[in-house]
Coordinates of C-alpha atoms in Angstrom, one line a residue:
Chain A
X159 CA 0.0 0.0 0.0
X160 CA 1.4 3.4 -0.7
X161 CA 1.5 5.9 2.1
X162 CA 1.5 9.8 2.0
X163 CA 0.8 12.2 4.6
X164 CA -1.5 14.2 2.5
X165 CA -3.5 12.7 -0.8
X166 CA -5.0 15.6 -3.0
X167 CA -7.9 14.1 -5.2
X168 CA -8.5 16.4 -8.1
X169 CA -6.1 17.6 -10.2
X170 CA -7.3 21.0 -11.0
X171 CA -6.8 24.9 -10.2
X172 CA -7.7 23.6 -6.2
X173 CA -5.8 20.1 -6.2
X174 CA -3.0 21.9 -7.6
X175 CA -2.5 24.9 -5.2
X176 CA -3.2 22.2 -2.3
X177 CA -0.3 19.9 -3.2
X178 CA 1.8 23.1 -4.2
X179 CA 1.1 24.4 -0.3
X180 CA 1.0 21.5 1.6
X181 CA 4.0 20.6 0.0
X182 CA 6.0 24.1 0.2
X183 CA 5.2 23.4 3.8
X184 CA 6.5 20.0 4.2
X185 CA 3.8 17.3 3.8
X186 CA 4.9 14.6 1.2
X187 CA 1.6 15.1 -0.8
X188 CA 0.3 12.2 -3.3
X189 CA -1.6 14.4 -6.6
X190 CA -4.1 12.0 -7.9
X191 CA -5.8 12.8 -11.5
X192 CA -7.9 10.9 -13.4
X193 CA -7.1 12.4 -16.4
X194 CA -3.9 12.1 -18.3
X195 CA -2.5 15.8 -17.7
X196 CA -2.8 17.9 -14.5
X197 CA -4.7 21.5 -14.7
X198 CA -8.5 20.2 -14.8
X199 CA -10.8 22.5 -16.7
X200 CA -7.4 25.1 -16.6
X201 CA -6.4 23.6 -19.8
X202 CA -9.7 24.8 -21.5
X203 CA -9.3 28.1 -20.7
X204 CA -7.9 30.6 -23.3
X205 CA -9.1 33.4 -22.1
X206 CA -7.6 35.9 -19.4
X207 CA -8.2 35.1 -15.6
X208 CA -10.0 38.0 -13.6
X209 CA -8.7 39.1 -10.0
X210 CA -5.0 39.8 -8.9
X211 CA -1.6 39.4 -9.7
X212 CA -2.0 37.0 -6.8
X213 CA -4.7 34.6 -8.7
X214 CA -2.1 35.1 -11.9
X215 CA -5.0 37.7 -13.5
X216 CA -4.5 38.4 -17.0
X217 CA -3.0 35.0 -17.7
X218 CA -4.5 32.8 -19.5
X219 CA -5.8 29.8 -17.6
X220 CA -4.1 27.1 -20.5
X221 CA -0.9 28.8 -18.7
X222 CA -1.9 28.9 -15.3
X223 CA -2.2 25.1 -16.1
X224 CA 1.3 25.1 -17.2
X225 CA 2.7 27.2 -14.0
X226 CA 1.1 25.1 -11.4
X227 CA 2.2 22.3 -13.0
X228 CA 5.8 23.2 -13.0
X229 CA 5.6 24.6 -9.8
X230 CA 4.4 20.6 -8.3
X231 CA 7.0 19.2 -10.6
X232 CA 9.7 21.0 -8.7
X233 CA 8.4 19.8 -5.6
X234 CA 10.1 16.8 -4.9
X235 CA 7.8 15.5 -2.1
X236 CA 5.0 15.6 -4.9
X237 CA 4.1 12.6 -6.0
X238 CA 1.5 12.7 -9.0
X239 CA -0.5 9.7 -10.0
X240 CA -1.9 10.4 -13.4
X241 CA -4.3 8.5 -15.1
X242 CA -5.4 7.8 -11.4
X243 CA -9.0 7.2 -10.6
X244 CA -10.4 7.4 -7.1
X245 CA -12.8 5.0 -6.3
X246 CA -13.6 4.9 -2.9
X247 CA -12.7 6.1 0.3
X248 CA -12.2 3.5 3.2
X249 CA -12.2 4.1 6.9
X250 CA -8.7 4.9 8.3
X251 CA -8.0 6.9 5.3
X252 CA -7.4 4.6 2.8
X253 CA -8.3 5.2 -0.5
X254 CA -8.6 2.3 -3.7
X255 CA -7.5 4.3 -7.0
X256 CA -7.6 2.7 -10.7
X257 CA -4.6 3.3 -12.7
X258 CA -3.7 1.8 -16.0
X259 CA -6.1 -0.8 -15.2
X260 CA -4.7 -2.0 -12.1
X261 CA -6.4 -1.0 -8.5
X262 CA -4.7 -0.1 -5.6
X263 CA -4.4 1.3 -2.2
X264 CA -3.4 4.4 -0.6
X265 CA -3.0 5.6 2.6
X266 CA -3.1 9.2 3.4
X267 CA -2.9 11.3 6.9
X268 CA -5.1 14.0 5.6
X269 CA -7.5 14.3 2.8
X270 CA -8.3 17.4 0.3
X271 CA -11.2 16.8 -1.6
X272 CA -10.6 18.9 -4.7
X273 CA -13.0 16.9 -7.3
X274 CA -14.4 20.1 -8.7
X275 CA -17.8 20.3 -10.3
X276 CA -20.1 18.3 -13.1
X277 CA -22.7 20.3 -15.8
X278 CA -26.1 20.0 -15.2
X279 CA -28.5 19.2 -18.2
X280 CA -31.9 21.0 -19.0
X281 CA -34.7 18.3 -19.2
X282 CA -36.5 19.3 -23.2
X283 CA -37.9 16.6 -25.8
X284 CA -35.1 15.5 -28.0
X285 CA -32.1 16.6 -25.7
X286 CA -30.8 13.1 -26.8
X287 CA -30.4 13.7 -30.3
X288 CA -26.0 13.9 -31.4
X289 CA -25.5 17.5 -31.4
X290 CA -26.9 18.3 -28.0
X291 CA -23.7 18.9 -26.2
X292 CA -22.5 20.1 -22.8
X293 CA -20.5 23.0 -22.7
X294 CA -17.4 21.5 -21.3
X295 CA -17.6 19.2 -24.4
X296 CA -18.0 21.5 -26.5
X297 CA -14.8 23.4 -25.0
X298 CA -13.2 20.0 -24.4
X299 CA -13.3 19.0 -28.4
X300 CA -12.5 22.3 -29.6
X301 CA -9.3 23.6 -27.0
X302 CA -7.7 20.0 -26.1
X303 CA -8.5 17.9 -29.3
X304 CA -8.9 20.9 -31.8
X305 CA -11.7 19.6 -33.1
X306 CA -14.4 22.3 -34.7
X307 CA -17.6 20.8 -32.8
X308 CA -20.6 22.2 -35.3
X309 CA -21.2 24.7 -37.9
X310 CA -23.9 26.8 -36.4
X311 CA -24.7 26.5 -32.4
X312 CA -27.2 28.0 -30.1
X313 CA -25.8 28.7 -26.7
X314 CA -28.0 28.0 -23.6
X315 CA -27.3 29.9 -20.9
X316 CA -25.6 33.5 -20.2
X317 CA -23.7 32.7 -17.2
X318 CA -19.6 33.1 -17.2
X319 CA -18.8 29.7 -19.3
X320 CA -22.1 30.4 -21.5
X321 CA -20.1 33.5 -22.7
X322 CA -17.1 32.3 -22.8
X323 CA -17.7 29.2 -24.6
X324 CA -19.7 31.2 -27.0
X325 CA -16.7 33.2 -27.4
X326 CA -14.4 30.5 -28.3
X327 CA -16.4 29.3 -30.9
X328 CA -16.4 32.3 -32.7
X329 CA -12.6 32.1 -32.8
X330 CA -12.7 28.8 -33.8
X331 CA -14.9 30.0 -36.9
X332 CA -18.3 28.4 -35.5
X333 CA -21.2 30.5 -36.0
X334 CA -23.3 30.8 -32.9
X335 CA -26.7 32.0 -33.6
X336 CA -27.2 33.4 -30.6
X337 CA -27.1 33.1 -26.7
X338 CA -30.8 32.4 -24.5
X339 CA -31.0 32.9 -21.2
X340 CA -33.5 31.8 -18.7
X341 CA -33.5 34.5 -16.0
X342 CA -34.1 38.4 -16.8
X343 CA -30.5 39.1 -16.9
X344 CA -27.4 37.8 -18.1
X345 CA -25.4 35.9 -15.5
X346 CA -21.9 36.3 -16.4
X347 CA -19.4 38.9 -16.8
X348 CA -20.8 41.7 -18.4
X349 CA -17.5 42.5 -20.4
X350 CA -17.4 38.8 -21.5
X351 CA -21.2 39.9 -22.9
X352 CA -20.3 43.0 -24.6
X353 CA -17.7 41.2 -26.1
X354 CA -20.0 38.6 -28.0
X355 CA -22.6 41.3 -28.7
X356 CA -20.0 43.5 -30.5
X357 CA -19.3 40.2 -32.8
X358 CA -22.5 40.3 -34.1
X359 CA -23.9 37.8 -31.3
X360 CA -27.7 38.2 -29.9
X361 CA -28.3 37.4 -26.0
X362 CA -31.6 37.0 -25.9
X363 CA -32.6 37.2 -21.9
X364 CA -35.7 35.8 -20.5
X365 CA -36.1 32.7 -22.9
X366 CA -35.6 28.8 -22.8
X367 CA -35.5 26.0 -24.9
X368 CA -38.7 24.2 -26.3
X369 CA -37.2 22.1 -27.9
X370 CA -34.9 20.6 -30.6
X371 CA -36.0 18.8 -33.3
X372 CA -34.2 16.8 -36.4
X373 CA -34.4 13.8 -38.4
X374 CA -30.8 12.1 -36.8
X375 CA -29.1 14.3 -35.8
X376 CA -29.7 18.3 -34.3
X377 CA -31.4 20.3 -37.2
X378 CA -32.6 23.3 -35.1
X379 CA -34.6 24.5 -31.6
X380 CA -37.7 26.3 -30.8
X381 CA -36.9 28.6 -28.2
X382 CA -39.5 30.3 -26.5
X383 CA -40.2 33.6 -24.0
X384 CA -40.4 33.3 -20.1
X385 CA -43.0 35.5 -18.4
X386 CA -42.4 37.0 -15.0
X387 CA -43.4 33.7 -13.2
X388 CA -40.8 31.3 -15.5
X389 CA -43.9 30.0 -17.5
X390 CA -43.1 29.5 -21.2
X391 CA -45.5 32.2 -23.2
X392 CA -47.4 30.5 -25.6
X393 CA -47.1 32.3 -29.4
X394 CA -43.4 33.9 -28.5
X395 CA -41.7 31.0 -30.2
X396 CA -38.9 31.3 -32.5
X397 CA -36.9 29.0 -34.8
X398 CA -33.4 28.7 -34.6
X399 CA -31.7 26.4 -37.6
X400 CA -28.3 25.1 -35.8
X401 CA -26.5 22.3 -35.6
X402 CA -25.9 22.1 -32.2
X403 CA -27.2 23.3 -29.2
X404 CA -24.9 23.8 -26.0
X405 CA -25.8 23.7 -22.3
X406 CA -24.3 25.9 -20.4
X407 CA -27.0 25.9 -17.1
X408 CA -24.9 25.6 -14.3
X409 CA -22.6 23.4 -12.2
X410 CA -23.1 21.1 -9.5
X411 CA -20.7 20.2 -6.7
X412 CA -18.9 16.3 -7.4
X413 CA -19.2 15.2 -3.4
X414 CA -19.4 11.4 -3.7
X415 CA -16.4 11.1 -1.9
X416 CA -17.5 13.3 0.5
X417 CA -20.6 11.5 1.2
X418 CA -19.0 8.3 1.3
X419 CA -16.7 9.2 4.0
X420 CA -19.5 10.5 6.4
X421 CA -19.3 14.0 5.8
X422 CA -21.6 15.9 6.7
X423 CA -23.8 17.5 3.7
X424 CA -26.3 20.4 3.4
X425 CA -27.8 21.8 -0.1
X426 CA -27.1 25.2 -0.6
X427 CA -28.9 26.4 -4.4
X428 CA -26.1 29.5 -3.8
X429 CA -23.3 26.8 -3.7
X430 CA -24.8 24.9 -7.0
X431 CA -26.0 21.6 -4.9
X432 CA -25.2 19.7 -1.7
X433 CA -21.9 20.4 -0.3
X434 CA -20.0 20.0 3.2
X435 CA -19.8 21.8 6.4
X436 CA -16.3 22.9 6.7
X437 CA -14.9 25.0 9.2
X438 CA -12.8 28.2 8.1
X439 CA -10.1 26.0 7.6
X440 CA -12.1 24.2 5.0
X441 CA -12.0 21.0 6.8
X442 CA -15.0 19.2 7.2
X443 CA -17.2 17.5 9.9
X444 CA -14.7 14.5 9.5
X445 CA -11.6 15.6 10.5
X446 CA -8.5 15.3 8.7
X447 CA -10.8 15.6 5.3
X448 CA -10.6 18.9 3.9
X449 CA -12.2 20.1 0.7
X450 CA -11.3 23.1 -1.9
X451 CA -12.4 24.5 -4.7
X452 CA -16.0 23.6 -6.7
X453 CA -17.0 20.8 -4.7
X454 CA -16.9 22.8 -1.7
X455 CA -19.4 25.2 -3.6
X456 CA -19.3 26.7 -7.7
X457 CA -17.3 29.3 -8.0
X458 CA -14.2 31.2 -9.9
X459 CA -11.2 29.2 -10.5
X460 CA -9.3 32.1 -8.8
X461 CA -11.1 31.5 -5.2
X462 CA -10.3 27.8 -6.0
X463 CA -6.8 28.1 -6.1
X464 CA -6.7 30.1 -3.0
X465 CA -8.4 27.9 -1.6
X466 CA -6.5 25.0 -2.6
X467 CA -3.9 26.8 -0.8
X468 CA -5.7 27.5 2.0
X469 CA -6.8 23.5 2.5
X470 CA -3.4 23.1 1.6
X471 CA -1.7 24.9 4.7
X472 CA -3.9 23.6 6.8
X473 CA -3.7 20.0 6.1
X474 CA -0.2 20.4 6.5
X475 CA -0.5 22.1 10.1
X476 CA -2.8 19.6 11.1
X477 CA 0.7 17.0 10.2
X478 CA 2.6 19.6 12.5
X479 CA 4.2 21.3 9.6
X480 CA 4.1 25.1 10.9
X481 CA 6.9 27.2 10.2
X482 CA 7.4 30.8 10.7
X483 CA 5.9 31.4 7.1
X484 CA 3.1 29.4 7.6
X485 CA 0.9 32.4 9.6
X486 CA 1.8 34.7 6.9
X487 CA 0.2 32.4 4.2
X488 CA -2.8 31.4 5.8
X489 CA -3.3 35.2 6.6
X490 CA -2.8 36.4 3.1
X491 CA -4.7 33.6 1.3
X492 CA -8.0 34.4 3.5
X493 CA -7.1 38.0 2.7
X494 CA -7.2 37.2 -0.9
X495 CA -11.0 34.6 -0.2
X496 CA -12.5 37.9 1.1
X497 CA -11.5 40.3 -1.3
X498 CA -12.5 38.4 -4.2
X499 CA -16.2 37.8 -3.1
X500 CA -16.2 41.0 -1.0
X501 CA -18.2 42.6 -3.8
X502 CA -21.8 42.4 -5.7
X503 CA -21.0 39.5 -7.7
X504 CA -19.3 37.7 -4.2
X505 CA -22.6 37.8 -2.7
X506 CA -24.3 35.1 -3.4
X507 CA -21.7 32.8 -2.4
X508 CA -21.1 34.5 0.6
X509 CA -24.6 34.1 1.5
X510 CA -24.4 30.4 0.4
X511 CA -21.3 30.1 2.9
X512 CA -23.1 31.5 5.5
X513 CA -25.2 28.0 5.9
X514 CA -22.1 25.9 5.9
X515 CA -19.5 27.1 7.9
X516 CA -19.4 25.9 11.2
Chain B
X108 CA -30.5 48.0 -20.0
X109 CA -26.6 46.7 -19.9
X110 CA -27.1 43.4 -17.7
X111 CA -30.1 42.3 -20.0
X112 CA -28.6 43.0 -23.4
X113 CA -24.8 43.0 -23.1
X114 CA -24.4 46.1 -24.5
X115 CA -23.3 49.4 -22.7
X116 CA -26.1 52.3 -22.8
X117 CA -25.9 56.0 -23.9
X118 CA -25.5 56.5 -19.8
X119 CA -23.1 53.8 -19.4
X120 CA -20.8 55.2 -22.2
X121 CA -21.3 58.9 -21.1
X122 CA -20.1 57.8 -16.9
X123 CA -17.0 57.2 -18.1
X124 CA -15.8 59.4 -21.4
X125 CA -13.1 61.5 -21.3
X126 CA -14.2 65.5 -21.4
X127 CA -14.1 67.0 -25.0
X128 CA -11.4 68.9 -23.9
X129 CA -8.9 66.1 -23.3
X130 CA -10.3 64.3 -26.5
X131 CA -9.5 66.8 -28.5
X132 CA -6.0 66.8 -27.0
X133 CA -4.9 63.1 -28.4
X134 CA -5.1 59.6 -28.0
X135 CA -6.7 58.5 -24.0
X136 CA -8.3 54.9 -23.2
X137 CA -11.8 54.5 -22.9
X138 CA -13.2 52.3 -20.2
X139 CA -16.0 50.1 -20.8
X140 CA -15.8 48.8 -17.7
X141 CA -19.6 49.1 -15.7
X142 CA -19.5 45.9 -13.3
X143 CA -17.7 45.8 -10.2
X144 CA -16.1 42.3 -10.5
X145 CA -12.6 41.3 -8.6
X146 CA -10.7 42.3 -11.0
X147 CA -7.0 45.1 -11.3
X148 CA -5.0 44.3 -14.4
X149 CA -5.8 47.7 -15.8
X150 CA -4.3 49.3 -12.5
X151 CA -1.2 46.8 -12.2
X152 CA -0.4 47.1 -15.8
X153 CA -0.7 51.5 -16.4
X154 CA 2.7 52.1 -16.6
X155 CA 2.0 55.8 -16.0
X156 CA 0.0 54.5 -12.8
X157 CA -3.2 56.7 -15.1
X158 CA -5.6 54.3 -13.0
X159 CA -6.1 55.7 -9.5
X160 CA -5.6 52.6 -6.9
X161 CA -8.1 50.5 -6.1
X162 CA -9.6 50.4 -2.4
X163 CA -11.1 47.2 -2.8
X164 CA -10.1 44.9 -6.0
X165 CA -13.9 45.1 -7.2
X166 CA -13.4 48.7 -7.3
X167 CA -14.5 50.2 -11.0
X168 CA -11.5 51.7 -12.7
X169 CA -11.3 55.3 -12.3
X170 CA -8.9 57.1 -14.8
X171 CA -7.3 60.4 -14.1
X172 CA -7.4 61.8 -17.9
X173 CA -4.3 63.5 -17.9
X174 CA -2.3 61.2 -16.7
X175 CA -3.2 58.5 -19.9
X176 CA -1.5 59.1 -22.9
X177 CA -3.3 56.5 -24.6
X178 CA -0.2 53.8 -25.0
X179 CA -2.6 51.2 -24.7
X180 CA -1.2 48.9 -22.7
X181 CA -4.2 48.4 -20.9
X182 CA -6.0 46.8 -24.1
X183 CA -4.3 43.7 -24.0
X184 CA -3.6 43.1 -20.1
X185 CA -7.9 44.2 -19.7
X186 CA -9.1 40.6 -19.3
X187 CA -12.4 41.5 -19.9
X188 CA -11.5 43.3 -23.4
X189 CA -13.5 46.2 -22.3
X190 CA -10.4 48.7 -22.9
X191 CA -10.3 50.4 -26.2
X192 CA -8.2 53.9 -27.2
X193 CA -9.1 56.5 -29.0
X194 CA -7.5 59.7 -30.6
X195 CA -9.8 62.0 -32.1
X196 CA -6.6 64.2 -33.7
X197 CA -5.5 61.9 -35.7
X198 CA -6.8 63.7 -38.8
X199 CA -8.9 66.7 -39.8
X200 CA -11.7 63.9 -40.7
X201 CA -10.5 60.5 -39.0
X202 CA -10.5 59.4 -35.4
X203 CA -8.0 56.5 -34.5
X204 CA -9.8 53.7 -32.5
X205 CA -7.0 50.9 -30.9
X206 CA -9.5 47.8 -30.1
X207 CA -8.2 44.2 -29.2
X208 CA -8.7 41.6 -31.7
X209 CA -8.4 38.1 -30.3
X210 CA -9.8 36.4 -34.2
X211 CA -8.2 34.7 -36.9
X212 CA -7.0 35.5 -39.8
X213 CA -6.0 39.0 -38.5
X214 CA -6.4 41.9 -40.8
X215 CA -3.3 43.7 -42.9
X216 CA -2.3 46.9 -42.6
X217 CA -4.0 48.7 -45.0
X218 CA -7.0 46.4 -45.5
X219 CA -10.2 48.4 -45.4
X220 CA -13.0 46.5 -42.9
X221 CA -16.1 46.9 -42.0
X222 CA -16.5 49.1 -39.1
X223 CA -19.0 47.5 -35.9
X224 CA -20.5 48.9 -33.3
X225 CA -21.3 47.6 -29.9
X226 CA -24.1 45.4 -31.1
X227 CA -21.9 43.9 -34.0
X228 CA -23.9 46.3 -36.2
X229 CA -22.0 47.9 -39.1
X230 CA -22.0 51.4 -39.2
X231 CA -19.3 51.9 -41.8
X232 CA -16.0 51.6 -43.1
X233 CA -12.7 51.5 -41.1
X234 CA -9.0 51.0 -42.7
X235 CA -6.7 49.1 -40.5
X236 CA -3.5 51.4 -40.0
X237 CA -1.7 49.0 -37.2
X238 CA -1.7 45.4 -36.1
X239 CA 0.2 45.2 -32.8
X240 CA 0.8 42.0 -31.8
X241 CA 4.2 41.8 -29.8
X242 CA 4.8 38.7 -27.7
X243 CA 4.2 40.4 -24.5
X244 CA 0.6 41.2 -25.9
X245 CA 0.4 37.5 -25.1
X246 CA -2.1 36.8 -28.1
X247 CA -4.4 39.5 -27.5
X248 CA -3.7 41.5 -31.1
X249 CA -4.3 45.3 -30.7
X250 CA -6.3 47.1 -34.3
X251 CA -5.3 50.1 -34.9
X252 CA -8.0 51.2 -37.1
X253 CA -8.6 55.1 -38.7
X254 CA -12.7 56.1 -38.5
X255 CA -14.8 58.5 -39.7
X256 CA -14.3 61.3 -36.7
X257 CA -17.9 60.8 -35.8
X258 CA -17.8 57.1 -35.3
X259 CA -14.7 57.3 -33.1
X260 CA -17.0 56.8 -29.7
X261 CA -19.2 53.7 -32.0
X262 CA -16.8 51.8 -33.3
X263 CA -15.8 48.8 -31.0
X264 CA -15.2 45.8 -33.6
X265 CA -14.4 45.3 -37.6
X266 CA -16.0 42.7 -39.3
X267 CA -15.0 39.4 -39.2
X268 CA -14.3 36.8 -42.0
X269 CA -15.3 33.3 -41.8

């Protein structure tokens, strides 16, 4: 059985700055990814991160992916399991993983839960029909396999990876007919927005899909208007020829791990589903399992790499690793948590972390 | 109304335009900017420190006018692409308009393009006079693109092929 002191499960912006910490600290630190490559859904993202200097703003997040990386490859007590798949969490902190077929145990002192998030899907008729497609999929053939997903899309959703997604197809020379949106206003950035708009691209607010029709494959979707009460209004639909149609309706917190190892869970809509108590250290009701990142709750990548770093720091003081920096750190990575949702577009999940840390 | 449509308002554009006076004086960056969101670059990047600091980093930007000579270096270290530069003295009839351009295949100097507005709309012709696209742009391209005078504060975008 192989034995760390720390195992980070989730190779993304959070599993990354955990390791990086935890390790900078100390801990020897097992990274376990399922995929083949660390960075998570960093590796999709071409466009420019928001925040500070601190949260590497104005980078793109393809080369945040590339830092971190680096930065847990100089680590020597980093081990990184790639190709790594947790499968279940035993008591005594032993987890099985799959890799390259073969399943095997490890033992960690502390957990951080860093497992990130999964797309929800929009119940219509004919949302099974090839050319319905998630917008991580869409992002995922397009930025990792350069493959052009459709010729003409309609965009579901204006929240953050709505716009952005929209966005990259446009580079990648994909027409997208336009962008609906449920609720009265658009959810994302309103930069990322104006920036589709002034390509020509129509954000239609306060309308959903019908449906989507074709013989085999997507041919097009009837989208239709939302009144005040979110009921469809009869006579407002329109036809949209496309085809493909991408969801982009939200995230929800991956906790299976969390649920499995006793944790205990609340649903919070602000946090995108059920996710743990945690105290400000982000450890949860179990102790020595701490969680960072989407799965403790949707949000920017830039809070989840400080708070990878802050699960990170304080796994690692948990071990007993606490050196004169370590204060410093901790100080200055909560710092960094309040000042990036300090403000109007912080406030939902602030109110969403007001019901779940204890 | 900005948050429904995307697109900045008469109000919106006029809370954060330079005074005629500095206009007419040369090239200064306009700052779309109208959601408070985490976000600095703008104010890290200014090498004439032109963007006052920010209390709190969801802070709008605020530009002192004078200060901003227009160099652009905002444009492409804005991550929002909301940062554009305009110099209404570049000719008796033409305003200068520096957008960032993050498409393929990038126009040539010289190549006359259709000029957009805000809403993608075309609202007439624009001849592309500079592509700036130096590695520590880090892919974000900055147009350079010459304007009717009277479309300097409309045009946001050139048309895009493909």
């Amino acid at each position: 059985m192989l034995s760390y002191e720390i195992a980070v499960i989730g190779g993304g912006p959070a599993g990354l700055c955990a390791a990086i910490s935890a390790a900078a600290a100390g801990a020897s630190v097992a990274l376990i990814e399922k995929d083949r490559h660390l960075g998570g859904q960093l590796v999709k993202q071409t466009h420019m991160f928001f925040g500070s200097k601190a949260q590497f703003a104005s980078t793109r997040g393809i080369d945040i992916a590339d830092i971190l990386s680096r930065q847990c490859e100089e680590l020597k007590n980093i081990t990184v399991l790639l190709g790594a798949t947790v499968l279940g969490y035993y008591d005594d902190q032993v987890l099985t993983i799959e890799q390259d077929n073969k399943v095997q145990r490890v033992k960690a002192d502390c957990l951080v839960v860093a497992t990130g998030a999964s797309e929800k899907v929009l119940p219509f008729p004919n949302n099974d029909l090839p050319g319905i497609y998630g917008a991580g999929a869409v992002q995922t053939l397009m930025n990792v396999y350069g493959v052009k997903p459709a010729d003409r899309v309609l965009m579901v959703g204006a929240g953050n990876i709505g716009l952005i997604v929209s966005y990259q197809l446009l580079q990648a020379h994909v027409k997208v007919a336009g962008i609906i949106e449920a609720a009265k206003h658009i959810g994302g950035y309103l930069v990322h927005a104006s920036k589709i708009r002034r390509a020509g691209v129509p954000i239609m607010t306060g309308y959903t899909i019908k449906k989507a029709y074709g013989e085999r494959k997507v041919e097009g979707a009837i989208v239709w208007q939302l009144d005040d009460r979110w009921q469809p209004i009869p006579g407002t639909e329109l036809d949209i020829p496309v085809d493909a149609v991408c969801l982009a309706v939200g995230l929800t917190p991956m906790g299976e791990l969390l649920w499995q190892a006793g944790c205990q869970m609340i649903y919070v809509p602000q946090l995108g589903g059920h996710v743990p108590f945690r105290k400000a250290t982000l450890e949860t009701t179990v102790p020595g399992i701490y969680v960072a990142g989407d799965v403790a709750g949707v949000e920017e990548a830039s809070s989840a790499m400080v708070e990878g770093r802050l699960a990170g720091l304080a796994a690692a003081r948990r071990l007993g690793y606490h050196n004169a920096d370590w204060e410093n750190k901790y100080q200055d990575a909560l710092q960094q948590l309040m000042a990036l949702r300090s403000g109007p577009v912080g406030e939902k999940i602030c109110s969403g972390l007001k019901c779940v840390v204890v | 109304m900005l948050s429904r449509t995307g697109v900045a308002t008469c109000e919106n554009i006029e809370s954060i335009l330079p005074p005629k006076e500095r206009l007419q004086k040369g090239p200064v960056a306009v700052i779309e900017c109208f959601q408070q969101i985490p976000c600095n670059p703008c104010y890290s990047s200014c090498p004439r420190n032109a963007i006052k600091p920010f209390d709190d980093i969801n802070d709008l930007p605020v530009l002192d006018y004078e200060s901003c000579n227009g160099c652009g270096t905002c444009i492409h270290n804005c991550p929002g692409l909301a940062i554009f530069v305009v110099d209404e003295t570049y000719t008796e009839e033409e305003a200068l308009v520096k957008l960032p351009y993050e498409y393929t295949p990038l126009p040539k100097v010289g190549d006359l393009v259709e000029a957009l507005d805000r809403e993608g709309k075309k609202v007439g012709q624009a001849q592309v006079v500079k592509v700036q696209n130096a590695k520590g742009q880090d892919r974000t391209p900055v147009l350079w693109v010459s304007v009717s005078k009277h479309l300097s504060q409309q045009v946001r975008n050139i048309g895009m092929e493909g």
